[in-house]
Amino acid sequence: MAMILYNGPTSPFGRTVKVTALELRAPVEERVIDVYAAAFLDDANPLRQIPTLVLENGQALYDSRVICAYLDIQGGDGSLYRAADAWALQVRIALGIGLMEAGLQRRMEILRPDGERSPSVVEKLEARIGRAIDHLERAAEELAAPAPRMDQIVWACALEYTDFRFTTAWRATAPRLAEWLEGFARRESMVESRPA
Ligand SMILES: N[C@@H](CCC(=O)N[C@@H](CS)C(=O)NCC(=O)O)C(=O)O
């Protein structure tokens, strides 16, 4: 029996896990679900969120960071987290996850009904997205290590999610990041996991 990955069709967190699994050739069976109608998930993950990975022994793992670290250790040698400065790597991962969170929260805010939607919250989240991208553009050389590495996977998924749900215009002020993404996005794992 393979590990089961409960995932959504467009979740950037779920895609990060999927890319990681593909890169490591981990035997993961993906089940795409509607998380908003997934009460069955509560036993495994009381947060009722995807991604959630259920191991062969029935143990459930979440969230995306825990799952990726698990797959990397199981898959061999922890190579996705190898870096000269391991804490700087972790911070870049946190920044990329923060970019995903801001993009998701912005989307959820925009989908709220008239009268409940807050333009100032949307504005704040868009400013956060801008700052995260500006920061990484200034440190783009950090991503130029041999691929794949965990920060690269997270950042590629976060930037493509930004394209998908918000804007592609960030490329005008982040040309180095744009160039890096163009190359990384051609990886088989990125192509195979890209939402239709
Ligand atoms: N910190 C979590 C975030 C997961 C998350 O926010 N997933 C979203 C989908 S993109 C979700 O399950 N949303 C449903 C909900 O929160 O009700 C992770 O890194 O896995």
Short mmCIF file of C-alpha atoms and ligand atoms in Angstrom, two decimals:
data_model
loop_
_atom_site.label_atom_id
_atom_site.label_comp_id
_atom_site.label_asym_id
_atom_site.label_seq_id
_atom_site.Cartn_x
_atom_site.Cartn_y
_atom_site.Cartn_z
CA MET A 1 0.00 0.00 0.00
CA ALA A 2 1.35 3.42 -0.95
CA MET A 3 1.26 6.54 1.17
CA ILE A 4 -1.86 8.57 0.41
CA LEU A 5 -1.57 12.29 -0.19
CA TYR A 6 -4.83 14.17 0.27
CA ASN A 7 -4.46 17.21 -1.91
CA GLY A 8 -6.44 19.92 -3.64
CA PRO A 9 -6.45 20.84 -7.31
CA THR A 10 -4.61 24.17 -6.95
CA SER A 11 -3.13 24.29 -3.43
CA PRO A 12 0.41 25.72 -3.48
CA PHE A 13 1.18 23.84 -0.25
CA GLY A 14 -0.08 20.60 -1.78
CA ARG A 15 1.89 21.25 -4.94
CA THR A 16 5.06 21.73 -2.90
CA VAL A 17 4.57 18.27 -1.43
CA LYS A 18 3.79 16.83 -4.85
CA VAL A 19 6.93 18.33 -6.42
CA THR A 20 8.98 17.04 -3.50
CA ALA A 21 7.53 13.54 -3.88
CA LEU A 22 8.17 13.59 -7.63
CA GLU A 23 11.76 14.78 -7.18
CA LEU A 24 12.41 12.05 -4.62
CA ARG A 25 10.40 9.45 -6.56
CA ALA A 26 8.50 8.75 -3.35
CA PRO A 27 5.66 6.23 -3.71
CA VAL A 28 2.79 8.60 -3.01
CA GLU A 29 -0.75 8.09 -4.25
CA GLU A 30 -2.50 11.43 -4.68
CA ARG A 31 -6.20 11.87 -3.93
CA VAL A 32 -7.54 15.23 -5.01
CA ILE A 33 -10.41 16.20 -2.73
CA ASP A 34 -12.69 19.15 -2.02
CA VAL A 35 -11.29 20.10 1.37
CA TYR A 36 -14.35 22.20 2.17
CA ALA A 37 -16.49 19.06 2.09
CA ALA A 38 -13.99 16.70 3.67
CA ALA A 39 -15.26 15.96 7.17
CA PHE A 40 -13.76 12.46 6.74
CA LEU A 41 -10.32 14.09 6.98
CA ASP A 42 -10.84 15.21 10.59
CA ASP A 43 -9.60 11.96 12.13
CA ALA A 44 -6.35 12.30 10.23
CA ASN A 45 -6.02 16.07 10.40
CA PRO A 46 -8.30 17.96 12.81
CA LEU A 47 -7.38 21.18 11.00
CA ARG A 48 -9.23 19.70 8.00
CA GLN A 49 -6.61 21.00 5.64
CA ILE A 50 -4.69 19.73 2.69
CA PRO A 51 -2.03 18.58 2.15
CA THR A 52 -2.32 15.65 4.55
CA LEU A 53 -0.22 12.52 4.08
CA VAL A 54 -1.41 9.20 5.49
CA LEU A 55 1.39 6.70 5.90
CA GLU A 56 1.10 2.97 5.28
CA ASN A 57 0.71 2.36 9.03
CA GLY A 58 -2.18 4.83 9.17
CA GLN A 59 -0.25 7.67 10.81
CA ALA A 60 -1.16 11.07 9.39
CA LEU A 61 1.37 13.80 8.72
CA TYR A 62 0.73 17.51 8.17
CA ASP A 63 1.42 20.29 7.37
CA SER A 64 3.37 20.67 4.11
CA ARG A 65 6.64 21.41 5.90
CA VAL A 66 6.44 18.28 8.02
CA ILE A 67 5.49 16.12 5.04
CA CYS A 68 8.35 17.43 2.88
CA ALA A 69 10.90 16.88 5.65
CA TYR A 70 9.56 13.35 6.20
CA LEU A 71 9.73 12.47 2.50
CA ASP A 72 13.25 13.84 2.26
CA ILE A 73 14.47 11.75 5.19
CA GLN A 74 12.63 8.63 3.99
CA GLY A 75 13.80 9.17 0.43
CA GLY A 76 17.42 8.84 1.40
CA ASP A 77 19.78 11.38 2.72
CA GLY A 78 18.10 14.66 3.57
CA SER A 79 19.59 16.16 0.43
CA LEU A 80 16.82 18.68 -0.19
CA TYR A 81 17.77 20.55 3.00
CA ARG A 82 21.51 20.56 2.47
CA ALA A 83 22.94 24.08 2.40
CA ALA A 84 26.00 25.93 3.64
CA ASP A 85 23.77 27.92 6.00
CA ALA A 86 20.92 25.62 7.07
CA TRP A 87 19.09 28.35 9.00
CA ALA A 88 19.18 30.76 6.08
CA LEU A 89 17.69 27.95 4.01
CA GLN A 90 14.90 27.50 6.58
CA VAL A 91 14.19 31.23 6.52
CA ARG A 92 13.94 31.24 2.72
CA ILE A 93 11.50 28.34 3.02
CA ALA A 94 9.47 30.29 5.62
CA LEU A 95 9.44 33.34 3.35
CA GLY A 96 8.18 31.27 0.42
CA ILE A 97 5.47 29.67 2.58
CA GLY A 98 4.53 33.18 3.77
CA LEU A 99 4.16 34.23 0.14
CA MET A 100 1.79 31.30 -0.45
CA GLU A 101 -0.19 32.16 2.69
CA ALA A 102 -0.53 35.81 1.66
CA GLY A 103 -1.69 34.77 -1.82
CA LEU A 104 -4.23 32.33 -0.39
CA GLN A 105 -5.53 34.79 2.23
CA ARG A 106 -5.87 37.49 -0.45
CA ARG A 107 -7.85 35.11 -2.62
CA MET A 108 -10.14 34.15 0.29
CA GLU A 109 -10.67 37.81 1.18
CA ILE A 110 -11.58 38.68 -2.40
CA LEU A 111 -14.10 35.82 -2.49
CA ARG A 112 -15.95 37.14 0.57
CA PRO A 113 -19.37 38.67 -0.09
CA ASP A 114 -19.79 42.39 -0.66
CA GLY A 115 -19.90 44.15 2.67
CA GLU A 116 -17.63 41.58 4.34
CA ARG A 117 -14.65 42.05 2.03
CA SER A 118 -11.97 44.37 3.35
CA PRO A 119 -9.99 46.38 0.77
CA SER A 120 -7.45 47.29 3.46
CA VAL A 121 -6.78 43.60 4.19
CA VAL A 122 -6.33 42.93 0.47
CA GLU A 123 -4.00 45.92 0.26
CA LYS A 124 -1.96 44.72 3.23
CA LEU A 125 -1.60 41.24 1.74
CA GLU A 126 -0.59 42.61 -1.65
CA ALA A 127 2.07 44.75 0.03
CA ARG A 128 3.33 41.66 1.87
CA ILE A 129 3.55 39.73 -1.40
CA GLY A 130 5.48 42.61 -2.94
CA ARG A 131 7.94 42.79 -0.05
CA ALA A 132 8.58 39.04 -0.08
CA ILE A 133 9.31 39.06 -3.82
CA ASP A 134 11.50 42.19 -3.57
CA HIS A 135 13.49 40.57 -0.79
CA LEU A 136 14.19 37.44 -2.75
CA GLU A 137 15.02 39.37 -5.89
CA ARG A 138 17.79 41.08 -3.92
CA ALA A 139 19.05 37.66 -2.81
CA ALA A 140 18.29 35.79 -6.04
CA GLU A 141 21.80 34.32 -6.16
CA GLU A 142 20.81 32.21 -3.13
CA LEU A 143 18.49 30.22 -5.36
CA ALA A 144 21.18 29.52 -7.94
CA ALA A 145 22.46 26.39 -6.16
CA PRO A 146 22.28 23.04 -7.95
CA ALA A 147 18.65 21.91 -8.03
CA PRO A 148 16.60 20.61 -6.44
CA ARG A 149 16.71 22.11 -2.96
CA MET A 150 13.75 22.70 -0.66
CA ASP A 151 13.78 26.51 -0.83
CA GLN A 152 13.80 26.31 -4.63
CA ILE A 153 10.77 24.00 -4.65
CA VAL A 154 8.85 26.24 -2.24
CA TRP A 155 9.72 29.42 -4.11
CA ALA A 156 8.85 28.02 -7.52
CA CYS A 157 5.44 26.84 -6.24
CA ALA A 158 4.84 30.15 -4.45
CA LEU A 159 5.73 32.28 -7.48
CA GLU A 160 3.62 30.23 -9.88
CA TYR A 161 0.73 30.47 -7.40
CA THR A 162 1.23 34.26 -7.39
CA ASP A 163 1.01 34.17 -11.20
CA PHE A 164 -2.11 32.01 -11.04
CA ARG A 165 -4.12 33.88 -8.40
CA PHE A 166 -2.76 37.42 -8.42
CA THR A 167 -0.36 38.78 -11.01
CA THR A 168 2.55 38.02 -13.30
CA ALA A 169 3.61 41.68 -13.18
CA TRP A 170 6.19 41.03 -10.43
CA ARG A 171 8.60 39.99 -13.20
CA ALA A 172 9.08 43.65 -14.21
CA THR A 173 10.79 44.46 -10.91
CA ALA A 174 12.25 41.01 -10.18
CA PRO A 175 14.03 40.03 -13.41
CA ARG A 176 16.61 37.76 -11.75
CA LEU A 177 13.90 35.82 -9.94
CA ALA A 178 11.89 35.62 -13.16
CA GLU A 179 14.87 34.21 -15.04
CA TRP A 180 15.55 31.66 -12.31
CA LEU A 181 11.89 30.56 -12.26
CA GLU A 182 11.83 30.16 -16.02
CA GLY A 183 14.56 27.53 -15.73
CA PHE A 184 13.25 25.76 -12.61
CA ALA A 185 9.71 25.66 -14.01
CA ARG A 186 10.91 23.38 -16.79
CA ARG A 187 11.73 20.59 -14.35
CA GLU A 188 9.64 17.49 -14.91
CA SER A 189 8.28 17.69 -11.36
CA MET A 190 7.04 21.24 -11.95
CA VAL A 191 5.50 20.42 -15.33
CA GLU A 192 3.77 17.31 -14.03
CA SER A 193 2.35 19.06 -10.96
CA ARG A 194 1.20 22.25 -12.68
CA PRO A 195 -2.56 22.80 -12.25
CA ALA A 196 -4.43 22.50 -15.54
N1 LIG B 1 0.23 25.43 6.86
C1 LIG B 1 -0.46 24.54 5.97
C2 LIG B 1 -1.45 25.33 5.12
C3 LIG B 1 -2.39 24.43 4.36
C4 LIG B 1 -3.57 25.18 3.79
O1 LIG B 1 -3.82 26.37 4.09
N2 LIG B 1 -4.32 24.48 2.94
C5 LIG B 1 -5.52 25.05 2.39
C6 LIG B 1 -5.61 24.80 0.90
S1 LIG B 1 -4.42 25.72 0.00
C7 LIG B 1 -6.73 24.41 3.03
O2 LIG B 1 -6.70 23.25 3.35
N3 LIG B 1 -7.79 25.19 3.19
C8 LIG B 1 -9.02 24.73 3.73
C9 LIG B 1 -9.33 25.38 5.04
O3 LIG B 1 -8.43 25.94 5.69
O4 LIG B 1 -10.50 25.30 5.45
C10 LIG B 1 0.55 23.79 5.10
O5 LIG B 1 1.67 24.28 4.93
O6 LIG B 1 0.24 22.68 4.66
#
